CSV table of C-alpha atoms in Angstrom, one decimal:
chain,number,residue,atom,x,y,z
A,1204,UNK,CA,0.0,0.0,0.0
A,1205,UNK,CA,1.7,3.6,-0.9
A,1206,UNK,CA,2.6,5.7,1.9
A,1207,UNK,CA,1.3,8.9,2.4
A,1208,UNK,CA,4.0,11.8,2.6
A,1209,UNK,CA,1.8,15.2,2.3
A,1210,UNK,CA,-1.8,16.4,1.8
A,1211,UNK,CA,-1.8,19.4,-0.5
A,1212,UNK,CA,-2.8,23.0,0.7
A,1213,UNK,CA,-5.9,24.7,0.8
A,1214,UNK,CA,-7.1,24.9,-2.4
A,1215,UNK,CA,-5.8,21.9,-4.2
A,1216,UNK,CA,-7.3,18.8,-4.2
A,1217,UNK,CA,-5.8,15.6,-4.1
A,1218,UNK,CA,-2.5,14.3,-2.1
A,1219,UNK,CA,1.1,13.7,-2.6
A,1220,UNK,CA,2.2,9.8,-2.7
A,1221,UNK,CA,5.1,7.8,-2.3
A,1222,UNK,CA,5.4,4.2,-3.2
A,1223,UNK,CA,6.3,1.6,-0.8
A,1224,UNK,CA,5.7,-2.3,-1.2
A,1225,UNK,CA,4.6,-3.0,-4.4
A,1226,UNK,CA,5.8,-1.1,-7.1
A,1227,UNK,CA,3.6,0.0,-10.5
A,1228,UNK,CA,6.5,-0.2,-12.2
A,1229,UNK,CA,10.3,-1.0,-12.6
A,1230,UNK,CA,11.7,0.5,-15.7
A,1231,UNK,CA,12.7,3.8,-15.7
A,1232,UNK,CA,14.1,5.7,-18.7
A,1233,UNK,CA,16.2,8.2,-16.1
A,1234,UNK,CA,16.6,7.4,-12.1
A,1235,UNK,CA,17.0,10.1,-9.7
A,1236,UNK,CA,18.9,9.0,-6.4
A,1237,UNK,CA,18.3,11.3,-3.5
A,1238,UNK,CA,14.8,13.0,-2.8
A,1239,UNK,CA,16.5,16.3,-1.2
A,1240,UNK,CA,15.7,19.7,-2.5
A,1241,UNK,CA,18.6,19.5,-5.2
A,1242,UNK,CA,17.3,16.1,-6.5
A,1243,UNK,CA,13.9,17.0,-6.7
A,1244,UNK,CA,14.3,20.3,-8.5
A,1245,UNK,CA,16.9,18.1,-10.9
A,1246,UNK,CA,14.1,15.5,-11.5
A,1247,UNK,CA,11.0,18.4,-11.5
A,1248,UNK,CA,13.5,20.3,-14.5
A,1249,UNK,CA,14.0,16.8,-16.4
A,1250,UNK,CA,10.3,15.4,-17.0
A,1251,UNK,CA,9.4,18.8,-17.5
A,1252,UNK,CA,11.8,18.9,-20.7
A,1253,UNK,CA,11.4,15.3,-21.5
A,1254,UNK,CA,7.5,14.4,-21.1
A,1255,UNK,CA,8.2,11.6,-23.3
A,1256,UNK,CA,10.5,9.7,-21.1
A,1257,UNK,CA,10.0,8.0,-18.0
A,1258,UNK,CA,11.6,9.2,-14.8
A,1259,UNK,CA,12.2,8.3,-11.2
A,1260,UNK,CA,12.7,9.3,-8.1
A,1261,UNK,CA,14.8,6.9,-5.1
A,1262,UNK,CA,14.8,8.0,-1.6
A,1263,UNK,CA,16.2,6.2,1.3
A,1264,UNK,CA,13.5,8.0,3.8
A,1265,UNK,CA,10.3,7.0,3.8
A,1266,UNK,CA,9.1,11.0,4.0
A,1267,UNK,CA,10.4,13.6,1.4
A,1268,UNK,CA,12.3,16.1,2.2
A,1269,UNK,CA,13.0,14.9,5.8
A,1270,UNK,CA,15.6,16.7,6.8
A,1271,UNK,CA,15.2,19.9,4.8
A,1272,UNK,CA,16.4,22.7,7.6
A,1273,UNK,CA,13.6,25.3,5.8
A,1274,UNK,CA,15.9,28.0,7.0
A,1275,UNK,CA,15.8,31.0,3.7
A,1276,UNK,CA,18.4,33.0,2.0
A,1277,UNK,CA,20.2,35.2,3.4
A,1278,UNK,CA,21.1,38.0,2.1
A,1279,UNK,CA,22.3,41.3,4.2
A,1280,UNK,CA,25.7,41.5,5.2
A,1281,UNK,CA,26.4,43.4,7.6
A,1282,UNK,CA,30.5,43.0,8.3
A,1283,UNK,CA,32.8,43.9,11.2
A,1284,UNK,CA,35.3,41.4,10.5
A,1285,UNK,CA,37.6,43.6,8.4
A,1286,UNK,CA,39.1,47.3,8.5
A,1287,UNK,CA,36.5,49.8,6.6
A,1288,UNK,CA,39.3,49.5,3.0
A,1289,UNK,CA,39.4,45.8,2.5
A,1290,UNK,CA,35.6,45.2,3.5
A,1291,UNK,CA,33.8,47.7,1.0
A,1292,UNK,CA,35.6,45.6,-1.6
A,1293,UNK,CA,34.9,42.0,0.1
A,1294,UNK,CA,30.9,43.3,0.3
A,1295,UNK,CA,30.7,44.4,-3.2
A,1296,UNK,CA,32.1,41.3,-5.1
A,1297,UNK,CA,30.2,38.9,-3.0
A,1298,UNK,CA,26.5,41.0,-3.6
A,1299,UNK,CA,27.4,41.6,-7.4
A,1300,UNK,CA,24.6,39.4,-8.1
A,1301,UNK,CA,22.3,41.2,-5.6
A,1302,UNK,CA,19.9,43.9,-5.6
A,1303,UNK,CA,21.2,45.9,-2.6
A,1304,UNK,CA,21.5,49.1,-1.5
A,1305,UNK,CA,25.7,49.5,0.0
A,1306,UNK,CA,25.6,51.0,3.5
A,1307,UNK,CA,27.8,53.1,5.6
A,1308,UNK,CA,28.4,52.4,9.4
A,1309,UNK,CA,26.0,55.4,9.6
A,1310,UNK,CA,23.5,54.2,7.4
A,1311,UNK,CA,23.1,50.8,8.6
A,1312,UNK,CA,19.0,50.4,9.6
A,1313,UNK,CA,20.6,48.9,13.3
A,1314,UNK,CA,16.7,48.1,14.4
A,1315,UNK,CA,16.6,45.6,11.3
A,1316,UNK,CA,20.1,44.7,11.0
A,1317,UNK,CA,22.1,45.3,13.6
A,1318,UNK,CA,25.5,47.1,13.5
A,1319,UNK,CA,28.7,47.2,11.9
A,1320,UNK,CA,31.4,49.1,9.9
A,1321,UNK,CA,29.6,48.2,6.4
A,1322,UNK,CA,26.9,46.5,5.4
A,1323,UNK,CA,24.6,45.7,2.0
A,1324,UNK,CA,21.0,46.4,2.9
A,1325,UNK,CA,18.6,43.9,0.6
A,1326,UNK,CA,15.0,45.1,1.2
A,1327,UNK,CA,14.0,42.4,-1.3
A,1328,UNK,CA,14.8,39.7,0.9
A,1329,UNK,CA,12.3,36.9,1.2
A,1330,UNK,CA,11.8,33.6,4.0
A,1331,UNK,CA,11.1,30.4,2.5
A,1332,UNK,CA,10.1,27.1,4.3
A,1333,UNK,CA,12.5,24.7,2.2
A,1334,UNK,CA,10.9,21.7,3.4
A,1335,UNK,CA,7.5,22.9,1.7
A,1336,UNK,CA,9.3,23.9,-1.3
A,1337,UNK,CA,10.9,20.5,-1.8
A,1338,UNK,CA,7.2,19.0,-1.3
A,1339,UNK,CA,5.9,21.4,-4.1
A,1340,UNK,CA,8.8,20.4,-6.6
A,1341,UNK,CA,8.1,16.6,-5.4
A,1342,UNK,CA,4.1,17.1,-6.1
A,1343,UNK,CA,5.0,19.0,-9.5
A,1344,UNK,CA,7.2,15.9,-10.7
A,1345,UNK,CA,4.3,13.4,-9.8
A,1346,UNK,CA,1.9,15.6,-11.8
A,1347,UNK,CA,4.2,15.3,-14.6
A,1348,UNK,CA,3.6,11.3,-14.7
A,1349,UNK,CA,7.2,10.9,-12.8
A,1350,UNK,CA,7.3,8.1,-10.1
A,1351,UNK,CA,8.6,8.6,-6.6
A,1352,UNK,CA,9.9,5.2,-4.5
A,1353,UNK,CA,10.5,5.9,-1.1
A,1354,UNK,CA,12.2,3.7,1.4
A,1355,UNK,CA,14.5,2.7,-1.3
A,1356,UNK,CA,18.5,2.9,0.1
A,1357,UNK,CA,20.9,2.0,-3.1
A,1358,UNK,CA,23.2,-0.3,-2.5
A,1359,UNK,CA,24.1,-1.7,-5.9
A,1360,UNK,CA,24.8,-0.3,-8.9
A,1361,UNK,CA,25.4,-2.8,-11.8
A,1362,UNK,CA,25.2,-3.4,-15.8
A,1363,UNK,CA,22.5,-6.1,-16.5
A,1364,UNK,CA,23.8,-9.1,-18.1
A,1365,UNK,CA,21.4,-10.2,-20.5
A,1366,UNK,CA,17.7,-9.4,-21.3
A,1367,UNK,CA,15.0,-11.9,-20.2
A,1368,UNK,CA,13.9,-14.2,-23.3
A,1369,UNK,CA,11.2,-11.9,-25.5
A,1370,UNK,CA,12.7,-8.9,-24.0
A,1371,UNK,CA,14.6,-6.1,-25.1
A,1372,UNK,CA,14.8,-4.0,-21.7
A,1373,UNK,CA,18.4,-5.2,-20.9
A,1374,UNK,CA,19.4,-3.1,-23.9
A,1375,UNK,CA,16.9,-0.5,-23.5
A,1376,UNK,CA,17.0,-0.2,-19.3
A,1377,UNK,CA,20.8,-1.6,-18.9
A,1378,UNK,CA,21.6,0.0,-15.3
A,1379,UNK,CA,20.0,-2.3,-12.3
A,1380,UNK,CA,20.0,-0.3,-8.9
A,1381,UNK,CA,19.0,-2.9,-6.5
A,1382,UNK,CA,17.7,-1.4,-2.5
A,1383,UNK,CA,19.2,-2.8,0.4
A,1384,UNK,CA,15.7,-3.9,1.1
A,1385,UNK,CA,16.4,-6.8,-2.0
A,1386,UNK,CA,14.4,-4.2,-4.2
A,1387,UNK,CA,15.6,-3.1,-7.8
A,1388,UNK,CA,15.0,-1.3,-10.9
A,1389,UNK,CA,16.2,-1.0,-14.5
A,1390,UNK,CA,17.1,2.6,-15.8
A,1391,UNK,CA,18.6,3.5,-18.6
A,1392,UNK,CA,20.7,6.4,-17.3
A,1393,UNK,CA,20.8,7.2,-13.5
A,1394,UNK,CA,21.7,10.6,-11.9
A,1395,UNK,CA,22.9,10.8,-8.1
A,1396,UNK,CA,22.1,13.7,-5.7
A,1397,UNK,CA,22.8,12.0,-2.6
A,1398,UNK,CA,24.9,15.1,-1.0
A,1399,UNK,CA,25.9,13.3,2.8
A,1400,UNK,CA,26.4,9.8,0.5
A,1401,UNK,CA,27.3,11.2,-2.7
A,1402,UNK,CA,31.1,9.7,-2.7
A,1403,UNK,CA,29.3,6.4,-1.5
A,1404,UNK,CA,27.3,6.5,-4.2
A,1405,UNK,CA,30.2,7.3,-7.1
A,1406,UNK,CA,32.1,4.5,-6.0
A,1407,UNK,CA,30.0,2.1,-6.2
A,1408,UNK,CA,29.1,3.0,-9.6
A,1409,UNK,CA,33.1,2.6,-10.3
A,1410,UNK,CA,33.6,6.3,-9.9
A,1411,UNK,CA,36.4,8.2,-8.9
A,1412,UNK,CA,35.5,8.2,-4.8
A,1413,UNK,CA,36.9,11.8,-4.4
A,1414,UNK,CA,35.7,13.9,-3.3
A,1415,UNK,CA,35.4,12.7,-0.3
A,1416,UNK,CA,32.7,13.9,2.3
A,1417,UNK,CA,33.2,15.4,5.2
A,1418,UNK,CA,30.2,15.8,7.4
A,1419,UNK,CA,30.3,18.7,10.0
A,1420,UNK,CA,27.2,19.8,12.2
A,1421,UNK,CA,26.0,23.1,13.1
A,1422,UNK,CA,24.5,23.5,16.2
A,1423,UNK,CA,21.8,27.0,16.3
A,1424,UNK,CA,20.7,28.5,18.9
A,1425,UNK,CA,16.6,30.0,19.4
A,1426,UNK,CA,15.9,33.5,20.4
A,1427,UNK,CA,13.2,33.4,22.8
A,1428,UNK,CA,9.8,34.4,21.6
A,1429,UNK,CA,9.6,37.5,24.4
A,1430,UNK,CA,13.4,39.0,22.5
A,1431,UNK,CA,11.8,38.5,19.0
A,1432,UNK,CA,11.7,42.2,18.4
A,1433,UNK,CA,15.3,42.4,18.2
A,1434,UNK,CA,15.7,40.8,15.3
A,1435,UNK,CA,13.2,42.3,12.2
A,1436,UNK,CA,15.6,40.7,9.3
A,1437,UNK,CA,17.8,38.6,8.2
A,1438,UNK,CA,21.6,39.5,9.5
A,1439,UNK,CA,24.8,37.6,7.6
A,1440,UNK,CA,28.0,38.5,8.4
A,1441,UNK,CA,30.6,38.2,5.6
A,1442,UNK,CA,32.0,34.9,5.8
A,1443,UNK,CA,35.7,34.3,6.1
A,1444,UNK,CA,37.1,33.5,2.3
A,1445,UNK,CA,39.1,30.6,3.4
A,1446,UNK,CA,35.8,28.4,4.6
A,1447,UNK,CA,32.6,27.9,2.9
A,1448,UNK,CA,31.0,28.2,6.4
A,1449,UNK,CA,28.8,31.3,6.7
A,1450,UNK,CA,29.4,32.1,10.2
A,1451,UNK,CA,26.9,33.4,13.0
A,1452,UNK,CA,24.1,34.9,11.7
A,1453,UNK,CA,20.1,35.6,12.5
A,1454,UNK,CA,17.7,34.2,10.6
A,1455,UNK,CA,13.8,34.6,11.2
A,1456,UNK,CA,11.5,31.9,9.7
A,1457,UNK,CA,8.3,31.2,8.7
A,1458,UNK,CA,6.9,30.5,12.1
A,1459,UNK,CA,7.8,33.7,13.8
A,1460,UNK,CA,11.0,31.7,15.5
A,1461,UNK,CA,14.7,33.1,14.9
A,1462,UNK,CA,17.8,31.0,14.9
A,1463,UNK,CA,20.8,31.7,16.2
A,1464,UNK,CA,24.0,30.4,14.5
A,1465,UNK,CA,25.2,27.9,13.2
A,1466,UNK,CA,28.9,26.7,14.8
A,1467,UNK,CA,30.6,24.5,12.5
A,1468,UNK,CA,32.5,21.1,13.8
A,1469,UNK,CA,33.0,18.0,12.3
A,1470,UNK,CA,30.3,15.4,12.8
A,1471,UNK,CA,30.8,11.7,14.3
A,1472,UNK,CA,27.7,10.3,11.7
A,1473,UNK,CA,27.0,11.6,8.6
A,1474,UNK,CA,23.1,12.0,9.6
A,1475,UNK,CA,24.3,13.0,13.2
A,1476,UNK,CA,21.6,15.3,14.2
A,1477,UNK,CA,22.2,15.3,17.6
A,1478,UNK,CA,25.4,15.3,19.8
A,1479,UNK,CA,25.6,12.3,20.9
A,1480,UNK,CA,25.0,10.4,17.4
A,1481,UNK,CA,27.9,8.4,16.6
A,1482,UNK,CA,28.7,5.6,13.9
A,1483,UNK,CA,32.0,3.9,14.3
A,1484,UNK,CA,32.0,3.4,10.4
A,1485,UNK,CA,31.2,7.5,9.1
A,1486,UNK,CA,33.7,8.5,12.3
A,1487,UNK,CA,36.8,6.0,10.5
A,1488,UNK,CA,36.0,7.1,7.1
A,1489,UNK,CA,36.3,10.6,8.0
A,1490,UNK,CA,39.3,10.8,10.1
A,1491,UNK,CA,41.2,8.0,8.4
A,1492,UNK,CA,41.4,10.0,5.6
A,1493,UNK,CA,43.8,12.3,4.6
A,1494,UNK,CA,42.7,15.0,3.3
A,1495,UNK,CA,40.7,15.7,6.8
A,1496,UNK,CA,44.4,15.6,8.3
A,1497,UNK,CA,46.0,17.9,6.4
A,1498,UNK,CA,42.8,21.1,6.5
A,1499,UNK,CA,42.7,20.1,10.2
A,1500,UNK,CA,46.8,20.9,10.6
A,1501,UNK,CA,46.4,24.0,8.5
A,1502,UNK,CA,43.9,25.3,10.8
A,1503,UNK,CA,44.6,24.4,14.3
A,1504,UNK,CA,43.7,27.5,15.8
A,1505,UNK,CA,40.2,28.0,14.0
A,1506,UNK,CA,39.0,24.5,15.2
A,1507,UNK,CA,39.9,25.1,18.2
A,1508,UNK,CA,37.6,28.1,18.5
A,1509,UNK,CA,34.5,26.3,16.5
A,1510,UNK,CA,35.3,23.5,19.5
A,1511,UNK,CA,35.1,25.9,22.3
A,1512,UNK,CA,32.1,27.5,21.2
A,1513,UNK,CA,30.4,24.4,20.5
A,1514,UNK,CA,30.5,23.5,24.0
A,1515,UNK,CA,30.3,27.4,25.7
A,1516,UNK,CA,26.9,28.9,25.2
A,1517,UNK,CA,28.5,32.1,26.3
A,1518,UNK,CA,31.4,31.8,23.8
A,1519,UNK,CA,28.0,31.9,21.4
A,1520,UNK,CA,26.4,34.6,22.3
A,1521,UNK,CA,29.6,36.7,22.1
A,1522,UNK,CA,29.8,36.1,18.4
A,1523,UNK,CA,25.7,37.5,18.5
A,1524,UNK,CA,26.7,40.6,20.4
A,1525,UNK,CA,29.0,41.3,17.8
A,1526,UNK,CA,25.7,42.4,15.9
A,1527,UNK,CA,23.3,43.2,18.3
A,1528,UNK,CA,25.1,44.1,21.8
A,1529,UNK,CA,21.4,43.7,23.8
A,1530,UNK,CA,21.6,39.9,23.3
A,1531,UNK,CA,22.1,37.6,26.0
A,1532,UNK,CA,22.9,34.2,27.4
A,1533,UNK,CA,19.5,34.3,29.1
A,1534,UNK,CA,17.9,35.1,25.9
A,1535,UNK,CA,18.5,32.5,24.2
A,1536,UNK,CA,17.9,28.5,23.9
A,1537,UNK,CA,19.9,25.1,22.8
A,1538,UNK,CA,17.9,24.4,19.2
A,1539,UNK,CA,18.3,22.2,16.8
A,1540,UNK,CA,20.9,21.1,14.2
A,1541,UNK,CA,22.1,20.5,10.4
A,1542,UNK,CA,24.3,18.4,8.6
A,1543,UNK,CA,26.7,20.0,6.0
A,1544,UNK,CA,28.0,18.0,3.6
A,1545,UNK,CA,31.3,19.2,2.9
A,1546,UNK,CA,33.7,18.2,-0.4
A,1547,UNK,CA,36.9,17.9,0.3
A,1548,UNK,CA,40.0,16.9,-1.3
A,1549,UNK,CA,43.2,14.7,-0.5
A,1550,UNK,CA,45.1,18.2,-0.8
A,1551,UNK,CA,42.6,18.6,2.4
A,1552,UNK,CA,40.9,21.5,0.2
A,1553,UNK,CA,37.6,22.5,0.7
A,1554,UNK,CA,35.7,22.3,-2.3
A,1555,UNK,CA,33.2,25.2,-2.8
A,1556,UNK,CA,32.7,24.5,-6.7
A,1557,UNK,CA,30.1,22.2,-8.7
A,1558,UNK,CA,31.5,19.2,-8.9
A,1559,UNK,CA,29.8,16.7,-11.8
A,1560,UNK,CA,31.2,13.5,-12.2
A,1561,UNK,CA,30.4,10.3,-14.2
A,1562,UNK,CA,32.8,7.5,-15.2
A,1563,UNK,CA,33.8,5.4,-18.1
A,1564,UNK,CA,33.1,1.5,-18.6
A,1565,UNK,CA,29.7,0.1,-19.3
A,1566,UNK,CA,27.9,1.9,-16.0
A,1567,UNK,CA,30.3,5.1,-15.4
A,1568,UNK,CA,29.1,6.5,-18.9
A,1569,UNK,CA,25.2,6.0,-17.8
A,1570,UNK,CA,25.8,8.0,-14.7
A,1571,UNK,CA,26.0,11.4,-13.7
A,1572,UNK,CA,27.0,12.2,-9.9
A,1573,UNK,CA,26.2,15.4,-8.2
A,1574,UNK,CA,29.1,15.2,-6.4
A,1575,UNK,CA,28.7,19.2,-5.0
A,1576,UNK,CA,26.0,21.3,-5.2
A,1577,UNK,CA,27.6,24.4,-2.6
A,1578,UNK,CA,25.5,26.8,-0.7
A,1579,UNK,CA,23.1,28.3,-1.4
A,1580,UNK,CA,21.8,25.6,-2.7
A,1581,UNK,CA,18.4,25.6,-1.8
A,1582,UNK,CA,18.2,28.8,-2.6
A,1583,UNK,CA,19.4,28.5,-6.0
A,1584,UNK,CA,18.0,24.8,-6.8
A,1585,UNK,CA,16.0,25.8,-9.5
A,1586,UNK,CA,18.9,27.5,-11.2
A,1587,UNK,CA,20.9,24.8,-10.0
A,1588,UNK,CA,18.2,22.1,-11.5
A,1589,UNK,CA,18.4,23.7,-15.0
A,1590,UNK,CA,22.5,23.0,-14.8
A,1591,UNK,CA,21.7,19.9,-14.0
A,1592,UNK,CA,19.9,19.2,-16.5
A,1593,UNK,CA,21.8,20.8,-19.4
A,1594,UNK,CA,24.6,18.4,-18.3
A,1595,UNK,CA,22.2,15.3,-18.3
A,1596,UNK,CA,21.4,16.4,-22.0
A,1597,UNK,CA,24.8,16.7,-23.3
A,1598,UNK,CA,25.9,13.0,-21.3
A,1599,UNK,CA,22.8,10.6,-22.1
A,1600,UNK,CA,22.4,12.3,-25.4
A,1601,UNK,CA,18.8,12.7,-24.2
């Protein structure tokens, strides 16, 4: 019996299913691996330009979109980490793309944003919840005549050997991805967004394995409901150039909440959620290898700090005051955490580039990997989705 993941909104009938159990089908022309925000925009962009073709969605969870933080984009800067010189420059190449109005230390709105030397002020900011978003794109895709198989982990990636007698669908649908529930299905091209498992999933196909991924946590804090009213908009500060990481920052959301944060440490399970989680495979993989080594040796000093402050609510709240002086430890509550993950090399670089991948031999050259997809990309995932695309095009010869 399908499972189901969402009723729609006011206004539009129907619901949004998943299947589970027994399957309507098991031939797909393209497969979709991963059922985040990326994946689904990817798969949302491809049936929309290829009615004709059959397309599928795998997720391990057995609910869409489970882990989608909904936080939005954020978009006003406002910096005090640089002298007044270097800073104007820093602002203006990183909001290039923006519509923003540049302000002086004097001209900063500090009842919206806080204060600073500098800052770009985007009126035009908006809050999204992500999670509903990625619901919309999943209901969108279904509407299409796409197919979306939950509870559906890959484990397997292989080349079919031969077609059933009276069958051509070895030849037409060659790739089997088999579950680790003993489930499978034939595609004839598959396409991996599987960001925490997205090296897992390359080298099982035969794909290079690098990048590796990293997974670090960030922990946010919650302003309490009765302190709201310091916070009217979205304050970013500019992050350092040598981390993708994008530092404290407030973000209000679509509930009336704010968060606080995030830190940025490494984390012992690549779904580790919470502090304690911890798996003893994800914790070898990541500090057995040595690319973690050598970014961890070039920057003692900075995880240090990102250590300290995970653990020192105060040490927190000090990076806060830096933007709004009024905040306080007793303003403010332990809340809840995401999972980046993070590309990085054996050079111990972090990547902070798209990163597509496929392979050669008989499966390699039927897959694409998402291998990176950097922030923003929620944000960006219908931009994103159209890349994605485009490069699917030009490898399958779709």
């Amino acid at each position: 019996m399908a499972a189901l993941l969402r009723a729609r909104g006011p206004g539009r009938a129907g619901a949004l299913w998943g299947l589970r159990g027994r399957r309507r089908r098991s031939t797909f022309s393209v497969a979709v691996v991963g059922a985040g925000i990326v994946g689904l925009a990817a798969a949302r962009e491809l049936i929309r330009r290829h009615p004709a073709l059959s397309f599928a969605v795998l997720e391990k969870e057995q609910e869409l979109a489970h882990h989608q933080s909904g936080h939005n984009s954020g978009v006003i800067h406002s910096g005090i980490y640089y002298t007044p010189g270097s800073l104007k420059a820093k602002l203006c190449v990183q909001g290039a793309a923006l519509t923003y109005q540049y302000c002086d230390q004097k001209g900063i709105p500090y009842k919206q944003c806080g204060k600073g030397l500098m800052a770009l002020d985007s009126p035009y900011t908006g809050i999204v919840d992500y999670k509903q978003v990625a619901q919309s794109y999943a209901e969108d895709f279904q509407e299409a005549g796409g197919t979306i198989l939950t509870d559906f982990e890959v484990t397997s990636i292989d080349m079919a050997k031969e077609s059933p007698p009276g069958s051509e669908d070895g030849l037409k649908y060659p790739v089997i991805v088999r579950s680790k529930q003993g489930e499978e299905i034939s595609c004839g091209h598959l396409l991996t967004c599987a960001g925490l498992y997205s090296d897992r999933l390359s080298a099982i196909s035969g794909c290079s394995p690098e990048p590796r991924i990293v997974p670090f946590r960030g922990d946010y804090l919650l302003l309490k409901p009765e302190k709201g009213y310091l916070v009217r908009g979205n304050i970013y500060p500019v992050p350092n150039p040598r981390f993708p990481f994008l530092g404290f920052h407030f973000t209000p959301r679509m509930d009336g909440s704010v968060w606080l944060g995030p830190n940025a440490v490494l984390a012992f399970k690549r779904e580790g959620y919470e502090l304690l989680d911890f798996s003893t495979a994800d914790f070898l993989d990541a500090v057995t290898y040595r690319g973690l080594w050598k970014l961890v040796l070039r920057n003692v000093s900075y995880g240090v700090g990102e250590l300290y402050r995970a653990c020192s609510l105060s040490a927190q709240v000090r990076q806060l005051q830096r933007f709004i002086p009024e905040v306080t430890t007793n303003d403010v509550l332990r809340g809840p955490s995401g999972v980046r993950a993070q590309a990085l090399d054996s050079a111990g670089n972090l990547v902070d580039d798209f990163v597509f991948d496929g392979g050669t031999g008989s499966v390699g050259s039927r897959v694409l990997h998402v291998r990176n997809a950097p922030s923003p990309a929620a944000t960006s995932s219908l931009a994103i989705a159209a890349l994605i695309a485009d490069e699917a095009q030009r490898r399958f010869q779709l």
